[in-house]
Short mmCIF file of C-alpha atoms and ligand atoms in Angstrom, two decimals:
data_model
loop_
_atom_site.label_atom_id
_atom_site.label_comp_id
_atom_site.label_asym_id
_atom_site.label_seq_id
_atom_site.Cartn_x
_atom_site.Cartn_y
_atom_site.Cartn_z
CA MET A 84 0.20 0.08 -0.14
CA SER A 85 2.31 2.80 -1.19
CA ASP A 86 -0.11 6.07 -0.37
CA PRO A 87 0.56 6.85 3.27
CA ARG A 88 -3.03 7.61 3.90
CA LEU A 89 -4.10 4.13 2.26
CA ALA A 90 -1.52 2.58 5.01
CA GLN A 91 -2.82 4.39 7.93
CA LEU A 92 -6.64 3.57 7.29
CA ALA A 93 -5.54 -0.21 6.93
CA HIS A 94 -3.58 0.21 10.26
CA SER A 95 -6.48 1.93 12.04
CA LEU A 96 -8.96 -0.82 10.78
CA PRO A 97 -7.55 -3.95 10.30
CA GLN A 98 -10.68 -5.47 9.46
CA LEU A 99 -11.53 -3.60 6.42
CA ARG A 100 -11.54 -5.09 2.96
CA LEU A 101 -9.47 -2.43 0.87
CA LEU A 102 -8.50 -2.79 -3.26
CA THR A 103 -5.80 -1.19 -4.90
CA ALA A 104 -5.13 -3.57 -7.83
CA ALA A 105 -5.23 -2.12 -11.14
CA ASP A 106 -8.24 -4.08 -12.37
CA ASP A 107 -10.24 -2.88 -9.09
CA LEU A 108 -9.98 0.40 -9.49
CA GLN A 109 -11.23 0.33 -13.43
CA HIS A 110 -14.15 -2.15 -12.17
CA TYR A 111 -15.39 -0.21 -8.93
CA GLY A 112 -14.39 3.15 -10.49
CA ARG A 113 -17.23 3.48 -12.98
CA ASP A 114 -20.77 3.02 -13.48
CA TRP A 115 -23.00 1.77 -17.11
CA THR A 116 -21.87 5.03 -18.20
CA ARG A 117 -18.34 3.82 -19.52
CA ARG A 118 -17.84 7.47 -20.73
CA TRP A 119 -15.44 8.58 -17.91
CA THR A 120 -12.12 6.87 -17.07
CA PRO A 121 -11.74 5.49 -13.29
CA ALA A 122 -9.29 6.68 -11.35
CA PRO A 123 -10.00 5.94 -7.65
CA LEU A 124 -7.58 6.48 -5.01
CA ALA A 125 -8.95 2.97 -3.71
CA ILE A 126 -11.61 0.80 -3.10
CA VAL A 127 -13.51 0.07 0.77
CA LEU A 128 -15.30 -2.89 1.75
CA PRO A 129 -16.81 -2.18 5.05
CA ALA A 130 -18.74 -5.30 6.57
CA SER A 131 -20.67 -2.91 8.96
CA ARG A 132 -22.09 0.59 9.71
CA GLU A 133 -19.66 0.60 12.09
CA ASP A 134 -17.04 0.40 9.63
CA VAL A 135 -18.56 2.73 7.14
CA GLN A 136 -18.55 5.30 10.28
CA ALA A 137 -14.97 4.72 10.65
CA VAL A 138 -14.05 5.00 7.28
CA VAL A 139 -16.14 8.68 6.66
CA ARG A 140 -14.47 10.11 10.01
CA TRP A 141 -10.56 8.98 7.89
CA ALA A 142 -11.77 10.45 5.45
CA ASN A 143 -12.35 13.78 7.31
CA GLN A 144 -9.10 13.26 8.86
CA GLN A 145 -7.52 13.18 5.62
CA GLN A 146 -9.74 15.35 2.88
CA VAL A 147 -10.55 12.68 0.68
CA ALA A 148 -13.69 12.28 -1.31
CA ILE A 149 -15.85 9.49 -0.96
CA VAL A 150 -18.24 8.00 -3.70
CA PRO A 151 -20.45 5.92 -2.23
CA SER A 152 -21.47 2.64 -4.38
CA GLY A 153 -23.93 0.05 -5.08
CA GLY A 154 -24.38 -1.83 -8.06
CA ARG A 155 -22.95 0.71 -10.61
CA THR A 156 -25.83 -0.19 -12.74
CA GLY A 157 -26.38 3.92 -12.85
CA LEU A 158 -26.90 5.69 -16.11
CA SER A 159 -25.59 9.14 -14.80
CA GLY A 160 -22.09 8.92 -13.76
CA GLY A 161 -23.61 9.09 -9.98
CA ALA A 162 -21.19 6.45 -9.17
CA VAL A 163 -17.79 7.42 -10.98
CA ALA A 164 -14.80 7.99 -9.69
CA ALA A 165 -12.32 9.35 -11.85
CA ASN A 166 -10.54 12.16 -9.63
CA GLY A 167 -8.58 10.28 -7.14
CA GLU A 168 -11.83 9.23 -4.82
CA LEU A 169 -12.25 6.07 -2.30
CA VAL A 170 -14.96 3.99 -3.45
CA LEU A 171 -17.05 2.92 -0.64
CA SER A 172 -18.73 0.10 -2.14
CA LEU A 173 -21.70 -1.61 -0.30
CA GLU A 174 -21.62 -4.92 -1.74
CA ARG A 175 -20.73 -6.53 1.48
CA MET A 176 -23.83 -5.28 3.24
CA ASN A 177 -26.11 -6.95 1.33
CA ARG A 178 -28.17 -8.86 4.38
CA VAL A 179 -31.69 -8.98 4.81
CA LEU A 180 -31.99 -8.13 8.39
CA ALA A 181 -35.93 -8.32 9.91
CA PHE A 182 -39.10 -8.97 8.41
CA ASP A 183 -42.16 -7.44 10.69
CA PRO A 184 -45.33 -8.63 9.75
CA VAL A 185 -47.50 -6.44 11.68
CA ASP A 186 -45.82 -3.47 10.09
CA ARG A 187 -45.44 -5.45 6.91
CA SER A 188 -42.14 -3.97 6.50
CA LEU A 189 -38.53 -6.02 5.81
CA SER A 190 -34.87 -4.52 6.70
CA VAL A 191 -32.51 -4.63 5.03
CA GLN A 192 -28.63 -3.38 4.40
CA ALA A 193 -28.23 -1.03 1.56
CA GLY A 194 -25.92 -3.52 -0.71
CA ALA A 195 -28.99 -6.31 -0.75
CA THR A 196 -29.89 -6.51 -4.29
CA LEU A 197 -33.21 -5.43 -5.88
CA HIS A 198 -33.82 -9.07 -6.79
CA ALA A 199 -32.80 -10.21 -2.94
CA VAL A 200 -35.19 -7.74 -1.40
CA HIS A 201 -38.02 -9.05 -4.01
CA GLU A 202 -37.47 -12.73 -3.03
CA ALA A 203 -37.14 -12.18 0.63
CA ALA A 204 -40.91 -10.25 0.18
CA ARG A 205 -42.12 -13.31 -1.59
CA GLU A 206 -40.94 -15.84 0.97
CA HIS A 207 -43.90 -13.55 3.12
CA GLY A 208 -46.46 -13.95 0.91
CA LEU A 209 -45.66 -10.21 -0.35
CA ILE A 210 -44.21 -8.21 -2.54
CA TYR A 211 -41.99 -4.94 -2.82
CA PRO A 212 -43.03 -3.46 -6.18
CA VAL A 213 -40.04 -1.43 -7.54
CA ASP A 214 -39.11 -3.36 -10.21
CA PHE A 215 -36.87 -3.17 -13.51
CA ALA A 216 -34.25 -4.65 -15.62
CA ALA A 217 -31.04 -3.97 -13.54
CA ARG A 218 -32.93 -5.80 -10.60
CA GLY A 219 -30.05 -8.52 -10.48
CA SER A 220 -27.29 -6.04 -9.76
CA CYS A 221 -28.56 -2.90 -8.77
CA SER A 222 -28.74 -2.34 -4.93
CA ILE A 223 -31.42 -1.48 -2.93
CA GLY A 224 -29.28 1.85 -1.45
CA GLY A 225 -28.19 3.04 -4.82
CA ASN A 226 -32.21 2.69 -5.89
CA ILE A 227 -32.91 4.74 -2.83
CA ALA A 228 -30.39 7.15 -3.67
CA THR A 229 -31.47 7.82 -7.16
CA ASN A 230 -35.40 7.36 -6.91
CA ALA A 231 -35.16 4.75 -9.13
CA GLY A 232 -38.90 4.25 -10.70
CA GLY A 233 -38.74 1.28 -12.99
CA ILE A 234 -41.70 -0.38 -15.04
CA ARG A 235 -44.48 -0.70 -12.35
CA VAL A 236 -44.41 2.97 -11.24
CA ILE A 237 -47.70 3.84 -13.17
CA ARG A 238 -49.29 1.33 -10.44
CA TYR A 239 -47.18 1.38 -7.62
CA GLY A 240 -45.28 5.15 -7.83
CA ASN A 241 -41.48 4.91 -7.43
CA THR A 242 -38.97 3.82 -5.22
CA ARG A 243 -39.79 7.57 -2.52
CA GLU A 244 -43.31 5.72 -2.00
CA TRP A 245 -41.66 2.33 -0.14
CA VAL A 246 -38.68 3.69 2.18
CA ALA A 247 -40.35 3.38 5.52
CA GLY A 248 -37.24 4.55 7.30
CA LEU A 249 -33.69 5.01 7.08
CA SER A 250 -30.52 4.40 8.99
CA VAL A 251 -27.53 6.67 6.91
CA VAL A 252 -24.34 8.17 8.21
CA THR A 253 -23.30 11.47 7.79
CA ALA A 254 -20.39 13.02 5.87
CA THR A 255 -18.77 13.45 9.47
CA GLY A 256 -19.49 9.50 10.49
CA GLU A 257 -22.54 10.07 12.95
CA LEU A 258 -25.86 7.66 12.32
CA LEU A 259 -28.63 8.79 11.59
CA GLU A 260 -32.34 6.95 12.38
CA LEU A 261 -34.51 8.52 10.17
CA ASN A 262 -38.67 8.27 10.54
CA ARG A 263 -37.88 4.44 12.34
CA GLY A 264 -40.49 2.72 10.02
CA LEU A 265 -43.26 5.11 11.18
CA VAL A 266 -46.32 5.26 9.39
CA LYS A 267 -47.65 8.44 10.94
CA ASN A 268 -44.94 11.42 11.93
CA SER A 269 -45.48 14.63 11.88
CA SER A 270 -42.69 16.00 13.76
CA GLY A 271 -40.97 18.30 11.61
CA TYR A 272 -38.64 18.18 8.06
CA ASP A 273 -38.54 14.55 6.94
CA PHE A 274 -35.00 13.73 6.35
CA ARG A 275 -35.96 10.44 5.16
CA GLN A 276 -37.60 11.78 1.91
CA LEU A 277 -34.66 14.40 1.75
CA MET A 278 -32.28 11.20 1.28
CA ILE A 279 -33.98 9.53 -1.06
CA GLY A 280 -32.89 10.74 -4.31
CA SER A 281 -29.72 12.39 -3.17
CA GLU A 282 -27.35 10.70 -5.12
CA GLY A 283 -25.01 9.71 -2.39
CA THR A 284 -24.34 13.50 -1.81
CA LEU A 285 -25.91 14.09 1.99
CA GLY A 286 -25.16 10.79 3.55
CA ILE A 287 -24.45 7.10 3.21
CA ILE A 288 -27.49 4.93 3.51
CA VAL A 289 -26.64 2.09 5.39
CA GLU A 290 -29.96 0.65 6.37
CA ALA A 291 -33.08 0.54 5.06
CA THR A 292 -36.94 -0.34 6.15
CA LEU A 293 -39.08 -1.08 3.07
CA LYS A 294 -42.67 -1.05 2.73
CA LEU A 295 -44.38 -4.48 1.36
CA THR A 296 -47.97 -4.67 0.11
CA ASP A 297 -50.05 -7.48 -1.22
CA PRO A 298 -49.09 -9.50 -4.53
CA PRO A 299 -51.73 -8.03 -7.57
CA PRO A 300 -54.24 -10.18 -8.73
CA PRO A 301 -53.08 -12.63 -11.71
CA ALA A 302 -52.22 -10.68 -14.65
CA GLN A 303 -51.99 -10.75 -18.51
CA VAL A 304 -49.31 -9.44 -20.66
CA MET A 305 -50.41 -8.08 -23.94
CA LEU A 306 -47.79 -6.69 -26.58
CA LEU A 307 -49.72 -4.21 -29.17
CA ALA A 308 -48.29 -2.89 -32.66
CA LEU A 309 -48.93 0.68 -33.15
CA PRO A 310 -49.00 2.36 -36.64
CA ASP A 311 -48.08 6.03 -35.42
CA MET A 312 -47.08 7.92 -32.26
CA ASP A 313 -50.46 9.23 -32.00
CA ALA A 314 -52.08 6.31 -31.05
CA LEU A 315 -50.10 5.54 -28.09
CA MET A 316 -51.69 8.05 -25.86
CA ARG A 317 -54.99 6.95 -27.73
CA VAL A 318 -54.38 3.26 -26.35
CA PHE A 319 -53.02 4.41 -22.99
CA ALA A 320 -56.25 6.27 -22.18
CA LEU A 321 -58.52 3.47 -23.78
CA PHE A 322 -56.71 0.78 -21.69
CA ARG A 323 -56.24 2.69 -18.53
CA SER A 324 -59.90 3.60 -18.63
CA THR A 325 -60.94 0.32 -19.11
CA LEU A 326 -58.37 -2.13 -17.57
CA ALA A 327 -56.29 -1.94 -14.09
CA LEU A 328 -52.87 -1.06 -15.55
CA GLN A 329 -49.63 -2.95 -13.45
CA ALA A 330 -47.38 -1.30 -16.79
CA PHE A 331 -47.74 0.29 -19.96
CA GLU A 332 -44.14 0.57 -21.83
CA PHE A 333 -43.31 1.46 -25.09
CA PHE A 334 -40.35 0.93 -27.70
CA THR A 335 -39.89 1.75 -31.35
CA ASN A 336 -39.09 -0.67 -34.08
CA GLN A 337 -35.43 0.47 -33.91
CA ALA A 338 -35.47 -0.90 -30.43
CA LEU A 339 -36.65 -3.82 -31.33
CA GLN A 340 -34.55 -4.60 -33.75
CA HIS A 341 -31.66 -4.29 -31.38
CA VAL A 342 -33.16 -6.61 -29.39
CA LEU A 343 -34.00 -9.14 -31.66
CA ALA A 344 -30.36 -8.79 -33.05
CA HIS A 345 -29.55 -9.59 -29.42
CA GLY A 346 -31.69 -13.07 -29.35
CA ALA A 347 -34.93 -11.93 -28.27
CA GLN A 348 -37.79 -13.82 -30.75
CA ARG A 349 -39.96 -11.72 -32.93
CA ALA A 350 -43.68 -11.81 -31.18
CA ILE A 351 -45.49 -9.74 -34.00
CA ASP A 352 -44.97 -10.47 -37.73
CA GLY A 353 -44.35 -7.40 -39.85
CA GLU A 354 -42.50 -4.36 -38.64
CA HIS A 355 -44.40 -1.89 -36.78
CA PRO A 356 -43.17 1.92 -36.47
CA PHE A 357 -44.14 1.53 -32.25
CA TYR A 358 -45.05 -1.09 -29.93
CA VAL A 359 -46.35 -1.36 -26.26
CA VAL A 360 -46.02 -4.09 -23.47
CA THR A 361 -49.13 -3.56 -21.46
CA GLU A 362 -49.54 -6.05 -18.26
CA PHE A 363 -53.19 -6.16 -16.45
CA ASP A 364 -55.08 -7.41 -13.81
CA ALA A 365 -56.74 -10.65 -15.30
CA GLY A 366 -57.76 -12.80 -12.41
CA ASP A 367 -61.20 -13.51 -13.56
CA GLU A 368 -63.36 -13.53 -16.98
CA PRO A 369 -64.95 -9.81 -16.94
CA ALA A 370 -61.48 -8.76 -16.39
CA ARG A 371 -59.71 -10.80 -19.38
CA ASP A 372 -63.20 -10.08 -21.64
CA ALA A 373 -62.71 -6.37 -20.66
CA ALA A 374 -58.71 -6.41 -22.22
CA LEU A 375 -60.09 -8.10 -25.58
CA ALA A 376 -62.54 -5.57 -25.98
CA ALA A 377 -59.90 -2.83 -25.52
CA PHE A 378 -57.87 -4.58 -27.55
CA GLU A 379 -60.91 -4.84 -30.30
CA GLN A 380 -61.59 -1.03 -29.88
CA ALA A 381 -58.16 -0.02 -30.26
CA LEU A 382 -57.87 -2.09 -33.63
CA THR A 383 -61.36 -0.91 -34.69
CA GLN A 384 -60.30 2.84 -34.44
CA GLY A 385 -57.17 1.94 -36.32
CA TRP A 386 -54.94 2.74 -33.03
CA VAL A 387 -53.63 -0.76 -33.29
CA SER A 388 -52.52 -2.96 -36.10
CA ASP A 389 -51.51 -6.20 -34.19
CA GLY A 390 -51.55 -7.60 -30.83
CA VAL A 391 -51.05 -10.79 -28.97
CA ILE A 392 -51.17 -12.02 -25.60
CA ALA A 393 -49.20 -14.33 -23.45
CA GLN A 394 -50.48 -17.91 -23.04
CA SER A 395 -48.40 -18.73 -20.76
CA ALA A 396 -45.77 -17.22 -18.00
CA ALA A 397 -42.96 -18.08 -20.41
CA GLN A 398 -44.88 -16.25 -23.39
CA ALA A 399 -45.06 -13.18 -20.86
CA ALA A 400 -41.25 -13.43 -20.06
CA ALA A 401 -40.84 -13.46 -23.95
CA LEU A 402 -43.11 -10.51 -24.93
CA TRP A 403 -41.58 -8.43 -21.52
CA ARG A 404 -37.87 -9.38 -22.93
CA LEU A 405 -39.12 -7.39 -26.00
CA ARG A 406 -39.04 -4.25 -23.45
CA GLU A 407 -36.78 -5.04 -20.83
CA ASP A 408 -33.60 -6.03 -23.57
CA ILE A 409 -33.25 -2.35 -24.76
CA THR A 410 -30.91 -0.98 -22.38
CA GLU A 411 -28.60 -4.31 -22.63
CA SER A 412 -28.77 -4.72 -26.12
CA LEU A 413 -27.85 -1.59 -26.82
CA ALA A 414 -24.93 -1.19 -24.72
CA PRO A 415 -22.18 -2.17 -27.00
CA ARG A 416 -22.81 0.83 -28.46
CA ARG A 417 -22.50 2.90 -25.61
CA PRO A 418 -25.80 5.22 -26.22
CA TYR A 419 -25.71 8.89 -25.11
CA LYS A 420 -28.96 8.70 -23.20
CA ASN A 421 -31.90 11.22 -22.16
CA ASP A 422 -34.08 10.43 -19.48
CA VAL A 423 -37.16 12.93 -19.67
CA SER A 424 -40.53 13.38 -18.22
CA VAL A 425 -43.44 15.41 -18.59
CA ARG A 426 -46.75 15.42 -17.25
CA VAL A 427 -49.20 12.41 -18.91
CA SER A 428 -51.06 14.85 -19.49
CA ARG A 429 -48.20 16.97 -21.64
CA VAL A 430 -47.14 13.87 -23.41
CA PRO A 431 -48.65 14.20 -26.82
CA ALA A 432 -47.88 17.88 -27.09
CA PHE A 433 -43.96 17.03 -26.04
CA LEU A 434 -43.56 13.86 -28.23
CA HIS A 435 -44.74 16.03 -31.32
CA ASP A 436 -41.78 18.64 -30.36
CA MET A 437 -39.48 15.84 -29.50
CA GLN A 438 -40.16 14.01 -33.31
CA VAL A 439 -39.33 17.48 -34.68
CA LEU A 440 -36.36 18.52 -32.51
CA LEU A 441 -34.35 15.04 -33.14
CA THR A 442 -35.18 14.41 -36.60
CA ARG A 443 -33.69 18.14 -37.27
CA GLU A 444 -30.66 18.00 -34.87
CA TYR A 445 -29.80 14.07 -35.33
CA PRO A 446 -30.51 13.77 -39.24
CA ASP A 447 -27.66 11.19 -39.95
CA ILE A 448 -27.79 9.31 -36.25
CA GLU A 449 -30.02 6.38 -35.33
CA VAL A 450 -31.83 7.58 -32.33
CA VAL A 451 -33.94 4.62 -30.55
CA TRP A 452 -37.17 6.00 -27.92
CA PHE A 453 -38.47 3.88 -25.50
CA GLY A 454 -39.85 4.48 -21.94
CA HIS A 455 -42.46 4.61 -19.56
CA ILE A 456 -45.00 6.32 -21.87
CA GLY A 457 -47.67 5.81 -19.00
CA ASP A 458 -45.96 7.60 -16.46
CA GLY A 459 -44.67 10.56 -18.85
CA ASN A 460 -41.10 9.05 -18.97
CA LEU A 461 -39.47 8.66 -22.31
CA HIS A 462 -36.08 7.31 -22.78
CA ILE A 463 -33.79 8.41 -25.72
CA ASN A 464 -30.81 6.61 -26.66
CA VAL A 465 -28.55 8.05 -29.16
CA LEU A 466 -26.00 5.95 -31.40
CA ARG A 467 -22.73 7.23 -32.31
CA PRO A 468 -21.94 6.14 -35.92
CA ASP A 469 -18.61 4.56 -36.37
CA THR A 470 -17.54 7.77 -38.96
CA LEU A 471 -18.21 10.04 -35.95
CA ASP A 472 -15.22 10.01 -33.41
CA GLU A 473 -16.51 10.12 -29.60
CA ASP A 474 -15.85 13.93 -28.83
CA ALA A 475 -17.38 14.88 -31.76
CA PHE A 476 -20.66 12.83 -31.04
CA ILE A 477 -20.82 14.11 -27.76
CA THR A 478 -20.61 17.76 -28.19
CA GLN A 479 -23.44 17.13 -30.85
CA CYS A 480 -25.39 15.25 -28.47
CA GLU A 481 -24.72 17.82 -25.06
CA HIS A 482 -26.05 20.59 -28.24
CA VAL A 483 -29.11 18.42 -28.78
CA THR A 484 -29.58 18.20 -24.92
CA ARG A 485 -29.36 21.81 -23.97
CA LEU A 486 -32.33 22.18 -27.09
CA LEU A 487 -34.22 19.56 -25.32
CA ALA A 488 -33.69 21.25 -21.80
CA GLN A 489 -35.24 24.18 -23.58
CA THR A 490 -38.34 22.09 -25.02
CA LEU A 491 -38.80 20.40 -21.61
CA GLN A 492 -38.67 23.68 -19.54
CA HIS A 493 -41.40 24.90 -21.92
CA HIS A 494 -43.86 22.06 -21.06
CA GLY A 495 -43.04 22.04 -17.79
CA GLY A 496 -40.65 18.54 -17.80
CA SER A 497 -37.95 17.37 -16.13
CA ILE A 498 -34.39 16.60 -17.50
CA SER A 499 -34.01 13.37 -14.77
CA ALA A 500 -36.95 10.91 -14.54
CA GLU A 501 -35.64 8.46 -12.36
CA HIS A 502 -32.07 7.90 -13.12
CA GLY A 503 -30.34 11.11 -11.56
CA ILE A 504 -28.45 13.76 -12.33
CA GLY A 505 -25.06 12.95 -12.08
CA LEU A 506 -22.03 13.40 -13.76
CA VAL A 507 -24.26 13.61 -17.18
CA LYS A 508 -26.78 16.28 -16.52
CA ARG A 509 -25.54 18.83 -14.14
CA ALA A 510 -25.36 21.06 -16.92
CA TYR A 511 -28.76 21.11 -17.72
CA LEU A 512 -30.12 21.36 -14.16
CA GLN A 513 -31.39 24.50 -14.35
CA GLY A 514 -33.78 23.71 -17.15
CA THR A 515 -35.66 21.83 -14.47
CA ARG A 516 -34.79 23.64 -11.23
CA SER A 517 -34.99 27.30 -10.43
CA ALA A 518 -31.91 29.00 -9.71
CA LEU A 519 -33.84 29.79 -5.66
CA GLU A 520 -34.05 26.16 -5.43
CA ILE A 521 -30.63 25.10 -6.69
CA ALA A 522 -28.97 27.73 -4.39
CA MET A 523 -31.20 25.90 -1.73
CA MET A 524 -30.34 22.28 -2.67
CA GLN A 525 -26.45 23.55 -2.37
CA GLY A 526 -27.36 25.16 1.06
CA VAL A 527 -28.57 21.67 1.90
CA ARG A 528 -26.37 20.15 0.66
CA ARG A 529 -23.34 22.55 2.95
CA VAL A 530 -26.10 21.27 6.09
CA PHE A 531 -25.53 17.95 5.98
CA ASP A 532 -21.62 17.52 4.26
CA PRO A 533 -20.02 20.87 5.27
CA SER A 534 -16.40 19.75 3.94
CA GLY A 535 -18.15 18.51 0.41
CA ILE A 536 -16.45 15.31 0.52
CA LEU A 537 -19.62 13.07 -0.27
CA ASN A 538 -19.90 12.40 -4.30
CA PRO A 539 -18.22 16.17 -5.33
CA GLY A 540 -19.10 17.05 -8.21
CA LYS A 541 -22.25 14.89 -8.98
CA LEU A 542 -25.63 16.86 -9.06
CA PHE A 543 -24.02 20.04 -9.02
CA ALA A 544 -20.30 21.38 -10.17
CA ARG A 545 -17.49 21.01 -7.80
CA ASP A 546 -17.63 23.92 -4.87
P1 LIG B 837 -24.93 2.87 -8.60
O1 LIG B 837 -25.20 3.36 -10.01
O2 LIG B 837 -24.20 2.20 -7.79
O3 LIG B 837 -24.78 4.63 -7.79
C1 LIG B 837 -25.91 5.13 -8.25
C2 LIG B 837 -26.14 6.74 -7.22
O4 LIG B 837 -26.78 6.29 -6.56
C3 LIG B 837 -24.83 7.16 -7.20
O5 LIG B 837 -24.31 8.95 -7.20
C4 LIG B 837 -24.00 6.94 -5.61
O6 LIG B 837 -23.18 7.34 -5.59
C5 LIG B 837 -25.76 6.69 -4.95
N1 LIG B 837 -25.24 5.81 -4.34
C6 LIG B 837 -24.97 4.76 -4.25
N2 LIG B 837 -25.53 3.34 -2.94
C7 LIG B 837 -25.72 4.16 -2.28
C8 LIG B 837 -25.32 4.40 -0.71
N3 LIG B 837 -26.10 3.53 0.15
N4 LIG B 837 -25.80 5.44 -0.09
C9 LIG B 837 -25.91 6.68 -0.70
N5 LIG B 837 -25.37 6.73 -2.18
C10 LIG B 837 -25.32 5.70 -2.92
N6 LIG B 837 -33.48 3.09 -13.36
C11 LIG B 837 -34.57 3.02 -13.48
O7 LIG B 837 -35.26 4.46 -12.44
N7 LIG B 837 -35.69 2.50 -13.65
C12 LIG B 837 -35.12 1.99 -14.88
O8 LIG B 837 -35.89 0.94 -15.39
C13 LIG B 837 -33.76 1.56 -14.90
N8 LIG B 837 -33.67 0.70 -15.97
C14 LIG B 837 -32.30 0.07 -15.72
C15 LIG B 837 -31.62 -0.99 -16.83
C16 LIG B 837 -30.68 -1.27 -16.94
C17 LIG B 837 -30.23 -2.99 -18.10
C18 LIG B 837 -29.71 -1.00 -16.36
C19 LIG B 837 -28.29 -1.02 -16.25
C20 LIG B 837 -30.33 0.20 -15.66
C21 LIG B 837 -31.22 0.95 -15.47
N9 LIG B 837 -31.74 1.74 -14.73
C22 LIG B 837 -33.34 1.95 -13.91
C23 LIG B 837 -30.91 2.39 -13.75
C24 LIG B 837 -30.06 1.90 -12.74
O9 LIG B 837 -30.16 1.01 -12.36
C25 LIG B 837 -30.64 2.35 -11.19
O10 LIG B 837 -30.27 3.72 -11.11
C26 LIG B 837 -30.13 2.14 -9.77
O11 LIG B 837 -31.60 2.38 -9.32
C27 LIG B 837 -28.93 2.29 -9.80
O12 LIG B 837 -28.82 1.71 -8.55
P2 LIG B 837 -27.10 1.00 -7.95
O13 LIG B 837 -26.85 -0.15 -7.02
O14 LIG B 837 -26.76 0.09 -9.59
O15 LIG B 837 -26.60 2.32 -7.89
C1 LIG B 838 -35.42 0.96 -18.95
O1 LIG B 838 -36.51 1.68 -18.60
C2 LIG B 838 -34.55 1.99 -17.81
O2 LIG B 838 -35.33 0.60 -19.49
C3 LIG B 838 -32.94 2.17 -18.69
O3 LIG B 838 -34.55 3.05 -17.43
C4 LIG B 838 -33.34 3.37 -19.55
O4 LIG B 838 -31.21 3.11 -20.93
C5 LIG B 838 -32.22 3.85 -20.88
O5 LIG B 838 -32.17 4.26 -21.43
ZN1 LIG B 839 -36.57 3.60 -17.31
#
């Protein structure tokens, strides 16, 4: 251990696992963005909250910045360590701690994967309803720090709705117990909610108490092919008013082509401009009849050109794969990503403006659209052509993102629907938050982290 600061850390906390090998620095220093070159000082993998506290105290003494790190599936650069930071990985703190049948809550360490939380809830006949494709590798701490959304927000809301309590190590190494699982607690500022979505800049989440709920009735999964973009929100309005939706996700034919090339099976013949995967309660005959009636009405109106209803769990999974595999199928191309939202009522007008903007600004560049359109959340993945070098590509995408931020401002939307600001979007924050709000956010940050050692440079530029 050549760095004397690390030698001192290893000496004072001999139980700590500390990694400094080049492979480890690479592995733990980046997230799914792959845009920044990892350059952390070291990686520390504490096993307890006391260890986390001790590491934070050491970091304060040494003035070393800390990057809290979960599964590093983040898409905004929030967990990137490119400036000599200490990566504090919660990976080893992954235990399920307790289930309370009366409170219907599950307490877990922050490094537990979302999948592990799903499994633990299921063992007790309940569900933790936040869900998305990175479930196997993202951590609950990362989900909370980004207020993750996913494919069931339309029914259950974002992560924020499901956190009953948090244990947080502060930037000075103290422990905060926030809300303690209470359902009702009108006793002043709710710091638990402030931590949710704070992207590792206000504290290190070490444990969480999560609310659980009853499983939904048996569901059906339907894939729809749509002739044009206008049909999208018409079908959504029809389905939402006649069915109990659990999910309503859309993607374009371009997205489908990437997923098929990645190994998924085509489920509808021919090529159609837009597709929807929707899941809805279908526990009884009337509910299933209502779904068929809605489909037939959409067909008659010309809003849908084809469709298929899964007849088995395997077929349902195959239909979901067409939507859920998009990110992974595009990953080798290292897309430039936008993750934007507007109020659901503004989606048609917004989509129209987006189509005009993106067609004009990316004339020779492939742009893949998909997302949680029932929540007003659109994902845009821009693919670099071989003819354009990386820097020129990013410059062009950033120019378009500035225009996109203006369009969003016009529609009252957000530059980050669910992935967080991180490094990727901090330059566009002022399109979504007023100058007053940003100044107040920075003030809050100073209260929680007076020395600025927690994830500096994320969310806002470094002080
Ligand atoms: P990381 O990437 O490790 O970190 C994310 C941020 O949280 C960083 O700022 C980090 O510093 C901070 N952080 C991590 N752990 C802690 C902690 N314990 N305390 C304090 N701060 C912490 N996101 C969605 O919202 N919806 C989706 O549908 C969705 N689908 C995805 C699909 C794929 C295939 C992939 C790769 C990603 C997807 N994501 C989605 C993005 C990502 O999975 C989420 O943002 C997730 O919540 C990140 O969790 P993580 O553990 O990987 O966090
Ligand atoms: C999804 O909805 C994720 O699949 C990832 O939020 C979005 O890759 C993306 O842009
Ligand atoms: Zn998403």
